[in-house]
XYZ file of C-alpha atoms in Angstrom:
516
model
C -42.611 -114.026 109.205
C -39.132 -113.741 107.680
C -39.009 -113.545 103.838
C -35.955 -114.570 101.799
C -34.251 -111.642 100.053
C -34.832 -111.604 96.307
C -32.325 -109.678 94.180
C -34.120 -108.126 91.223
C -32.244 -107.079 88.070
C -33.948 -104.481 85.875
C -33.248 -104.770 82.141
C -34.124 -101.945 79.727
C -33.624 -101.599 75.969
C -34.312 -99.153 73.138
C -33.772 -100.073 69.486
C -32.653 -96.678 68.195
C -30.299 -94.070 69.610
C -32.787 -91.295 68.919
C -33.704 -89.417 72.100
C -31.103 -91.086 74.324
C -29.442 -87.720 74.955
C -32.589 -86.378 76.646
C -32.632 -85.825 80.416
C -35.424 -88.386 80.833
C -35.539 -90.861 77.959
C -37.300 -94.133 77.214
C -34.719 -96.173 79.132
C -35.270 -94.035 82.222
C -39.045 -94.442 81.934
C -38.714 -98.240 81.701
C -36.376 -98.300 84.697
C -38.693 -96.171 86.847
C -41.705 -98.390 86.048
C -39.771 -101.559 86.937
C -38.393 -99.962 90.102
C -41.910 -99.038 91.233
C -43.096 -102.593 90.642
C -40.223 -104.003 92.702
C -41.050 -101.555 95.500
C -44.633 -102.860 95.512
C -43.259 -106.357 96.161
C -41.047 -105.283 99.069
C -43.140 -107.382 101.454
C -42.074 -110.454 99.454
C -38.397 -109.643 99.972
C -37.818 -108.037 96.561
C -35.065 -105.447 96.184
C -33.451 -103.912 93.097
C -29.761 -104.447 92.435
C -27.475 -101.435 92.133
C -26.258 -102.649 88.722
C -28.135 -101.193 85.738
C -28.557 -103.555 82.759
C -29.353 -101.306 79.822
C -28.900 -101.419 76.025
C -29.555 -98.172 74.201
C -29.488 -98.335 70.393
C -29.474 -102.151 70.152
C -31.954 -104.310 68.229
C -33.903 -107.020 70.018
C -33.463 -109.390 67.083
C -30.275 -110.925 68.490
C -28.423 -111.356 71.775
C -25.278 -109.408 70.844
C -25.946 -106.684 73.437
C -23.489 -105.697 76.192
C -26.185 -105.082 78.807
C -27.868 -108.425 78.152
C -24.557 -110.286 78.192
C -23.690 -108.670 81.549
C -27.119 -109.738 82.865
C -26.572 -113.355 81.762
C -23.103 -113.368 83.328
C -24.467 -112.179 86.695
C -27.272 -114.769 86.532
C -24.688 -117.513 86.034
C -22.745 -116.104 89.000
C -25.826 -116.449 91.234
C -26.192 -112.704 91.867
C -29.759 -112.436 90.547
C -33.038 -114.117 91.523
C -35.561 -112.184 89.425
C -35.305 -110.417 86.059
C -37.761 -107.532 85.677
C -38.565 -105.894 82.323
C -41.119 -103.327 81.205
C -42.350 -105.507 78.326
C -41.289 -108.909 77.047
C -40.041 -107.563 73.716
C -37.543 -105.382 75.624
C -35.712 -108.588 76.491
C -35.851 -110.106 72.968
C -37.935 -110.108 69.811
C -36.743 -113.550 68.728
C -38.770 -116.561 69.800
C -35.689 -118.792 69.543
C -33.571 -116.433 71.675
C -36.377 -116.127 74.210
C -36.577 -119.917 74.529
C -32.842 -120.068 75.240
C -33.135 -117.305 77.837
C -36.049 -119.037 79.588
C -34.029 -122.272 79.714
C -31.118 -120.357 81.262
C -33.456 -118.725 83.789
C -34.880 -122.122 84.797
C -31.411 -123.654 85.021
C -30.287 -121.052 87.563
C -33.649 -120.726 89.351
C -34.330 -117.217 88.073
C -37.870 -115.850 87.705
C -38.816 -113.624 84.777
C -41.390 -110.852 85.271
C -42.948 -108.407 82.815
C -44.312 -105.317 84.605
C -47.030 -104.375 82.099
C -48.022 -107.943 81.181
C -47.903 -109.622 84.625
C -46.224 -112.839 83.500
C -44.293 -115.181 85.737
C -42.178 -117.875 84.125
C -42.056 -120.063 87.204
C -45.411 -121.578 86.149
C -46.170 -123.663 83.053
C -49.131 -121.437 82.188
C -46.902 -118.376 82.355
C -44.397 -119.952 79.952
C -47.192 -120.971 77.561
C -48.634 -117.466 77.581
C -45.243 -115.924 76.908
C -44.597 -118.244 73.955
C -47.995 -117.414 72.471
C -47.360 -113.699 72.918
C -43.963 -113.868 71.236
C -45.437 -115.924 68.384
C -47.955 -113.160 67.746
C -45.190 -110.554 67.931
C -43.201 -112.472 65.318
C -46.324 -112.829 63.165
C -46.906 -109.077 63.389
C -43.351 -108.335 62.245
C -43.707 -110.687 59.268
C -47.007 -109.071 58.280
C -45.396 -105.643 58.600
C -42.550 -106.796 56.347
C -45.027 -108.042 53.757
C -46.858 -104.709 53.827
C -43.593 -102.846 53.285
C -42.624 -105.120 50.374
C -46.077 -104.686 48.818
C -45.773 -100.921 49.161
C -42.360 -100.937 47.452
C -43.732 -103.064 44.602
C -46.738 -100.749 44.173
C -44.494 -97.671 44.183
C -42.187 -99.167 41.563
C -45.178 -99.993 39.364
C -45.800 -96.249 39.356
C -42.194 -95.679 38.265
C -40.944 -94.268 41.564
C -37.351 -94.548 42.784
C -37.413 -96.353 46.132
C -34.011 -95.413 47.479
C -30.531 -96.851 47.657
C -27.384 -95.698 45.867
C -28.428 -93.992 42.645
C -27.002 -95.491 39.423
C -24.095 -93.805 37.661
C -25.475 -90.956 35.537
C -28.335 -90.106 37.908
C -28.866 -88.335 41.221
C -31.692 -89.151 43.633
C -34.326 -86.416 44.010
C -36.901 -87.628 46.501
C -38.788 -90.500 44.894
C -37.395 -89.812 41.439
C -34.081 -89.641 39.592
C -32.598 -86.687 37.742
C -29.723 -86.895 35.227
C -26.306 -86.118 36.706
C -24.631 -83.660 34.285
C -21.178 -84.758 35.441
C -21.680 -88.415 34.416
C -24.346 -88.502 31.685
C -21.615 -88.318 29.042
C -19.712 -91.143 30.772
C -22.715 -93.484 30.605
C -23.381 -92.624 26.963
C -19.691 -93.177 26.182
C -19.833 -96.638 27.830
C -22.842 -97.699 25.726
C -21.386 -96.311 22.480
C -17.957 -97.891 22.958
C -19.468 -101.250 23.879
C -21.316 -101.258 20.566
C -18.017 -100.399 18.863
C -15.996 -103.147 20.576
C -18.726 -105.718 21.186
C -16.733 -106.925 24.186
C -16.763 -105.791 27.826
C -13.080 -106.679 28.334
C -12.044 -104.416 25.448
C -14.372 -101.698 26.738
C -12.749 -101.911 30.172
C -9.268 -101.712 28.628
C -10.220 -98.513 26.800
C -11.765 -96.954 29.924
C -8.639 -97.787 31.931
C -6.400 -96.416 29.206
C -8.334 -93.130 28.957
C -8.594 -92.708 32.731
C -12.389 -92.948 33.065
C -13.323 -93.557 36.711
C -16.465 -94.317 38.675
C -18.416 -91.598 40.453
C -17.218 -90.631 43.927
C -19.876 -90.551 46.633
C -20.085 -90.395 50.426
C -22.257 -92.736 52.495
C -24.487 -91.619 55.371
C -21.738 -92.727 57.753
C -19.245 -90.438 56.036
C -17.275 -93.131 54.187
C -16.002 -92.245 50.707
C -16.615 -94.655 47.844
C -15.903 -94.725 44.119
C -13.336 -92.837 42.032
C -11.857 -96.179 40.933
C -11.575 -98.048 37.639
C -14.737 -99.650 36.298
C -14.763 -103.393 36.911
C -16.185 -105.804 34.342
C -19.039 -106.633 36.709
C -19.905 -102.960 37.102
C -19.888 -102.447 33.341
C -22.204 -105.425 32.824
C -24.534 -103.993 35.476
C -24.628 -100.606 33.731
C -25.191 -102.102 30.282
C -28.093 -104.243 31.527
C -29.776 -101.641 33.753
C -33.088 -100.478 32.177
C -33.035 -97.323 34.300
C -31.007 -95.654 31.529
C -33.967 -95.850 29.104
C -36.401 -94.411 31.640
C -37.505 -97.689 33.236
C -37.722 -98.972 36.815
C -37.168 -102.676 37.478
C -38.590 -104.732 40.321
C -37.389 -108.322 40.446
C -38.244 -109.734 36.984
C -40.669 -106.924 36.030
C -39.856 -103.619 34.321
C -42.101 -100.531 34.526
C -42.093 -97.053 32.990
C -40.210 -94.707 35.301
C -40.895 -91.110 36.245
C -37.350 -90.057 35.317
C -35.846 -89.021 31.988
C -33.902 -91.494 29.846
C -30.260 -90.771 29.006
C -29.854 -93.631 26.480
C -32.044 -93.882 23.385
C -34.062 -97.054 22.802
C -32.220 -98.090 19.623
C -28.858 -98.015 21.397
C -30.334 -99.900 24.354
C -31.827 -102.681 22.211
C -28.619 -103.048 20.175
C -26.576 -103.377 23.369
C -28.938 -106.017 24.797
C -28.792 -107.968 21.535
C -24.985 -107.871 21.549
C -24.850 -108.990 25.191
C -27.203 -111.892 24.478
C -25.214 -113.002 21.419
C -21.918 -112.870 23.306
C -23.361 -114.865 26.186
C -24.667 -117.601 23.876
C -21.398 -117.680 21.926
C -19.315 -117.995 25.093
C -21.475 -120.870 26.322
C -21.022 -122.685 23.019
C -17.276 -122.020 22.878
C -16.827 -123.222 26.434
C -18.347 -126.579 25.542
C -16.033 -126.910 22.519
C -12.975 -126.000 24.575
C -13.799 -128.604 27.184
C -14.302 -131.263 24.537
C -11.448 -130.971 22.041
C -9.084 -128.106 22.823
C -6.011 -129.865 21.337
C -7.802 -131.745 18.578
C -5.646 -131.920 15.437
C -2.670 -129.970 16.811
C -1.106 -132.360 19.370
C 1.716 -134.584 18.023
C 4.389 -136.960 19.341
C 8.110 -136.823 18.417
C 7.466 -138.813 15.210
C 4.670 -136.522 14.041
C 1.827 -138.869 14.959
C -1.330 -137.075 16.041
C -3.141 -137.495 19.364
C -6.938 -137.652 19.180
C -9.401 -136.751 21.955
C -11.408 -139.471 23.672
C -13.061 -140.034 27.027
C -14.038 -142.700 29.526
C -16.960 -142.858 31.936
C -16.406 -144.137 35.458
C -19.074 -144.000 38.155
C -20.947 -141.360 36.203
C -17.896 -139.102 35.827
C -16.348 -138.230 32.477
C -12.550 -138.447 32.135
C -10.989 -136.903 29.009
C -7.788 -138.174 27.329
C -5.676 -137.719 24.203
C -4.715 -141.039 22.571
C -1.804 -141.572 20.173
C -3.360 -142.735 16.894
C -0.251 -144.581 15.651
C -0.124 -146.758 18.763
C -3.885 -147.239 18.636
C -3.870 -148.349 14.978
C -0.604 -150.289 14.719
C -0.474 -151.597 18.305
C 3.286 -151.018 18.619
C 4.580 -148.819 21.438
C 7.930 -147.141 20.703
C 10.061 -146.246 23.711
C 9.579 -142.675 24.923
C 6.123 -142.261 23.360
C 3.176 -141.923 25.743
C 0.093 -143.741 24.499
C -2.579 -141.876 26.468
C -2.421 -138.416 28.055
C -4.833 -136.976 30.656
C -6.509 -134.015 28.954
C -7.062 -131.722 31.932
C -3.492 -131.952 33.269
C -2.017 -131.503 29.789
C -4.164 -128.452 28.989
C -3.320 -126.927 32.372
C 0.404 -127.309 31.659
C -0.037 -125.600 28.300
C -2.106 -122.746 29.752
C 0.442 -122.103 32.495
C 3.253 -121.894 29.965
C 1.186 -119.879 27.492
C 0.850 -117.048 30.001
C 4.546 -116.322 29.444
C 3.915 -115.242 25.850
C 2.743 -111.814 27.053
C 5.829 -111.185 29.186
C 8.074 -108.289 28.095
C 11.082 -110.475 27.219
C 9.153 -112.719 24.818
C 7.236 -109.818 23.251
C 10.546 -108.005 22.779
C 12.002 -111.047 20.982
C 8.991 -111.453 18.682
C 8.646 -107.769 17.731
C 12.315 -106.761 18.046
C 11.574 -104.181 20.755
C 13.565 -103.014 23.768
C 12.442 -105.096 26.739
C 13.215 -102.356 29.280
C 12.294 -99.144 27.464
C 9.210 -99.946 25.402
C 6.063 -98.910 27.327
C 3.667 -100.804 25.048
C 4.852 -104.291 25.922
C 4.871 -103.440 29.629
C 1.281 -102.193 29.350
C 0.298 -105.463 27.649
C 2.117 -107.593 30.225
C 0.632 -105.748 33.193
C -2.951 -104.986 32.388
C -4.679 -107.898 30.693
C -7.196 -110.305 32.204
C -6.080 -113.407 30.334
C -8.605 -115.899 28.991
C -6.726 -119.162 28.454
C -8.947 -120.698 25.775
C -9.327 -117.478 23.804
C -5.583 -116.866 23.644
C -4.882 -120.530 22.876
C -7.212 -120.727 19.883
C -6.018 -117.371 18.610
C -2.265 -117.994 18.531
C -1.289 -121.684 19.040
C -0.671 -123.607 15.827
C 0.841 -126.857 17.128
C 1.909 -128.678 20.299
C 4.623 -131.352 20.275
C 5.121 -133.695 23.215
C 8.151 -135.854 23.902
C 9.536 -137.562 26.973
C 9.593 -134.833 29.614
C 9.110 -131.870 27.250
C 6.284 -129.868 25.704
C 6.880 -127.543 22.750
C 4.139 -124.988 22.056
C 4.408 -123.401 18.619
C 2.899 -119.919 18.358
C 2.024 -118.060 15.176
C 3.693 -114.685 15.667
C 1.480 -113.053 13.026
C -1.708 -114.252 14.743
C -0.324 -113.154 18.115
C 0.256 -109.647 16.736
C -3.319 -109.467 15.406
C -4.727 -110.766 18.680
C -2.809 -108.223 20.798
C -3.873 -105.322 18.567
C -7.505 -106.428 18.810
C -7.413 -106.924 22.582
C -5.379 -103.877 23.620
C -5.911 -101.349 20.798
C -2.159 -100.733 20.539
C 0.241 -100.249 17.637
C 2.900 -102.932 17.116
C 5.654 -103.293 14.500
C 5.754 -106.251 12.136
C 7.025 -109.523 13.565
C 10.623 -110.567 12.952
C 9.772 -114.285 13.012
C 6.727 -116.147 11.740
C 6.745 -118.740 14.512
C 7.846 -118.692 18.129
C 8.294 -121.792 20.289
C 7.713 -122.081 24.022
C 9.207 -125.098 25.759
C 8.318 -126.448 29.163
C 9.445 -129.480 31.135
C 7.151 -131.879 32.946
C 7.365 -135.225 34.685
C 4.949 -138.102 35.025
C 3.909 -140.329 37.868
C 1.273 -142.938 38.524
C -1.677 -142.261 40.793
C -2.879 -144.783 43.358
C -5.431 -146.022 40.832
C -2.734 -146.569 38.206
C -3.650 -143.616 35.964
C -0.970 -141.316 34.548
C -0.511 -137.861 36.072
C 1.344 -135.002 34.354
C 2.977 -132.478 36.682
C 5.067 -129.332 36.073
C 8.821 -129.756 36.428
C 9.771 -129.246 40.071
C 11.913 -126.235 40.900
C 15.285 -126.926 42.377
C 15.536 -130.342 40.765
C 19.025 -131.846 40.708
C 19.866 -131.857 36.998
C 22.646 -134.410 37.470
C 20.076 -136.919 38.712
C 18.187 -138.352 35.707
C 15.234 -139.190 37.958
C 15.142 -136.127 40.180
C 13.553 -138.262 42.927
C 14.540 -139.286 46.481
C 17.188 -142.006 46.688
C 14.852 -144.505 48.409
C 12.280 -144.061 45.651
C 14.917 -144.604 42.955
C 16.041 -147.834 44.661
C 12.457 -149.116 44.732
C 12.146 -148.325 41.018
C 15.335 -150.239 40.237
C 14.114 -153.223 42.253
C 10.801 -153.032 40.394
C 12.608 -153.049 37.036
C 14.524 -156.205 38.033
C 11.320 -157.999 39.029
C 9.549 -156.707 35.920
C 12.246 -158.104 33.603
C 12.136 -161.469 35.395
C 8.373 -161.603 35.053
C 8.453 -160.596 31.359
C 11.014 -163.357 30.770
C 8.553 -165.940 32.048
C 8.931 -166.171 35.826
C 5.534 -166.143 37.605
C 4.940 -163.326 40.086
C 4.078 -165.846 42.812
C 7.495 -167.510 42.451
C 9.256 -164.123 42.681
C 7.251 -163.335 45.820
C 8.126 -166.667 47.451
C 11.795 -166.135 46.694
C 11.822 -162.612 48.145
C 9.643 -163.514 51.132
C 6.957 -160.922 50.328
C 3.400 -161.003 49.013
C 2.514 -161.139 45.323
C 0.699 -157.801 45.760
C 3.977 -156.218 46.859
C 5.723 -157.459 43.701
C 2.909 -156.175 41.456
C 3.006 -152.753 43.142
C 6.755 -152.377 42.524
C 6.428 -153.511 38.899
C 3.513 -151.136 38.170
C 5.344 -148.074 39.457
C 8.185 -148.644 36.959
C 5.931 -147.966 33.961
C 5.833 -144.254 34.793
C 9.630 -144.019 34.573
C 11.204 -146.586 32.282
């Protein structure tokens, strides 16, 4: 009786690369076992392919394996009828990946065989058994993971170091930490100077200025790390790490460690108290900034103050500054904006305020040489600017007129703020007040609200509008219709005369309010 030829592909896998350089390794053993099984089925027409599908040093947790991808490609090409493996987990350890592979096998009429487990996926019982087996394999891995996590937790309760990159100031010594003589002084300096400054940003500035760098270390793969400036995040991590007072942390719990402390408890508690106070203060200040940043210092061209207010729409809060003179007396002088969007206005001011730390402006305020003085270039180059902090420290008044913002800065307060932030020496100011001016333009959004935008670069100064010609023509037409309507002509009559809809007339009239 003639039997159809069955091409059998043998797939082998080993998770680690350990032992692969041996003359007869695990992959060879798997291949020999599968080859013997295929030989036993020679009477059924089975024969092994010449192609070897092998993945040495690849995990079974995913399908990103060159040997497996080659196997799938040959299955799709119709070159393979049977896939033979030593054990099911050699093919995959993921139940989801296994399901996808079985579907692919069924789609191309391929049978899956495990030599040591005698499973055949051409039958429903075989597929059920395989799924159950893989479910137990996944369960076993999860239980193993839980045991490992429990062991780590138990070890940390005993104060043991459980591996990883050792913190700055310590070196790993088995399951414990020993002080690193080269960096103990650095850690103590960081804690002491933070208590002096009470601010991580100032601490970072001092470390950068004095050239203090992080520890250099080499990973197991030979990559060099460290020897760079301390970041603010790294400094926060050091200041909050209980390892420096002889403790070991595990999630939210802290235990007594087996290593020596390099920071005394009084210093540690004072640092934690300062960090907590700063965090609470910043949260409170942030709320104030968002609520009334320009309260009491924003004025129009006539000296009338703008007051903060807000509106709620669909659960969202929109902040504004409202001109009190217009609100109280109901008259609206030309060129005075009644209501200003708070976020856009504050953004304009912040963007312009950044210029105050540029060398040219600092040179003008302190009568220094813009090109030769190293102090002002250090200030301009190295600071991580906090908009609200700088604003409240130096801005005394903001005046707004048609198309212009004038930000008045107290030069004396600016000098004090720079000295505090950068720890530098500056001469006395030559002027008590410095003004920054910036242009802006307004336009209406689709909903009719006012939008403030920075002045566009490259604007044609000879054009009073600075807008495309077609847009200017539509504005002029809108002004004509607006004047007719204000003089008593109904919008419907204007629309009938022009042969357009009343909505079209209203749209053109509304867009004129942002210009004239």
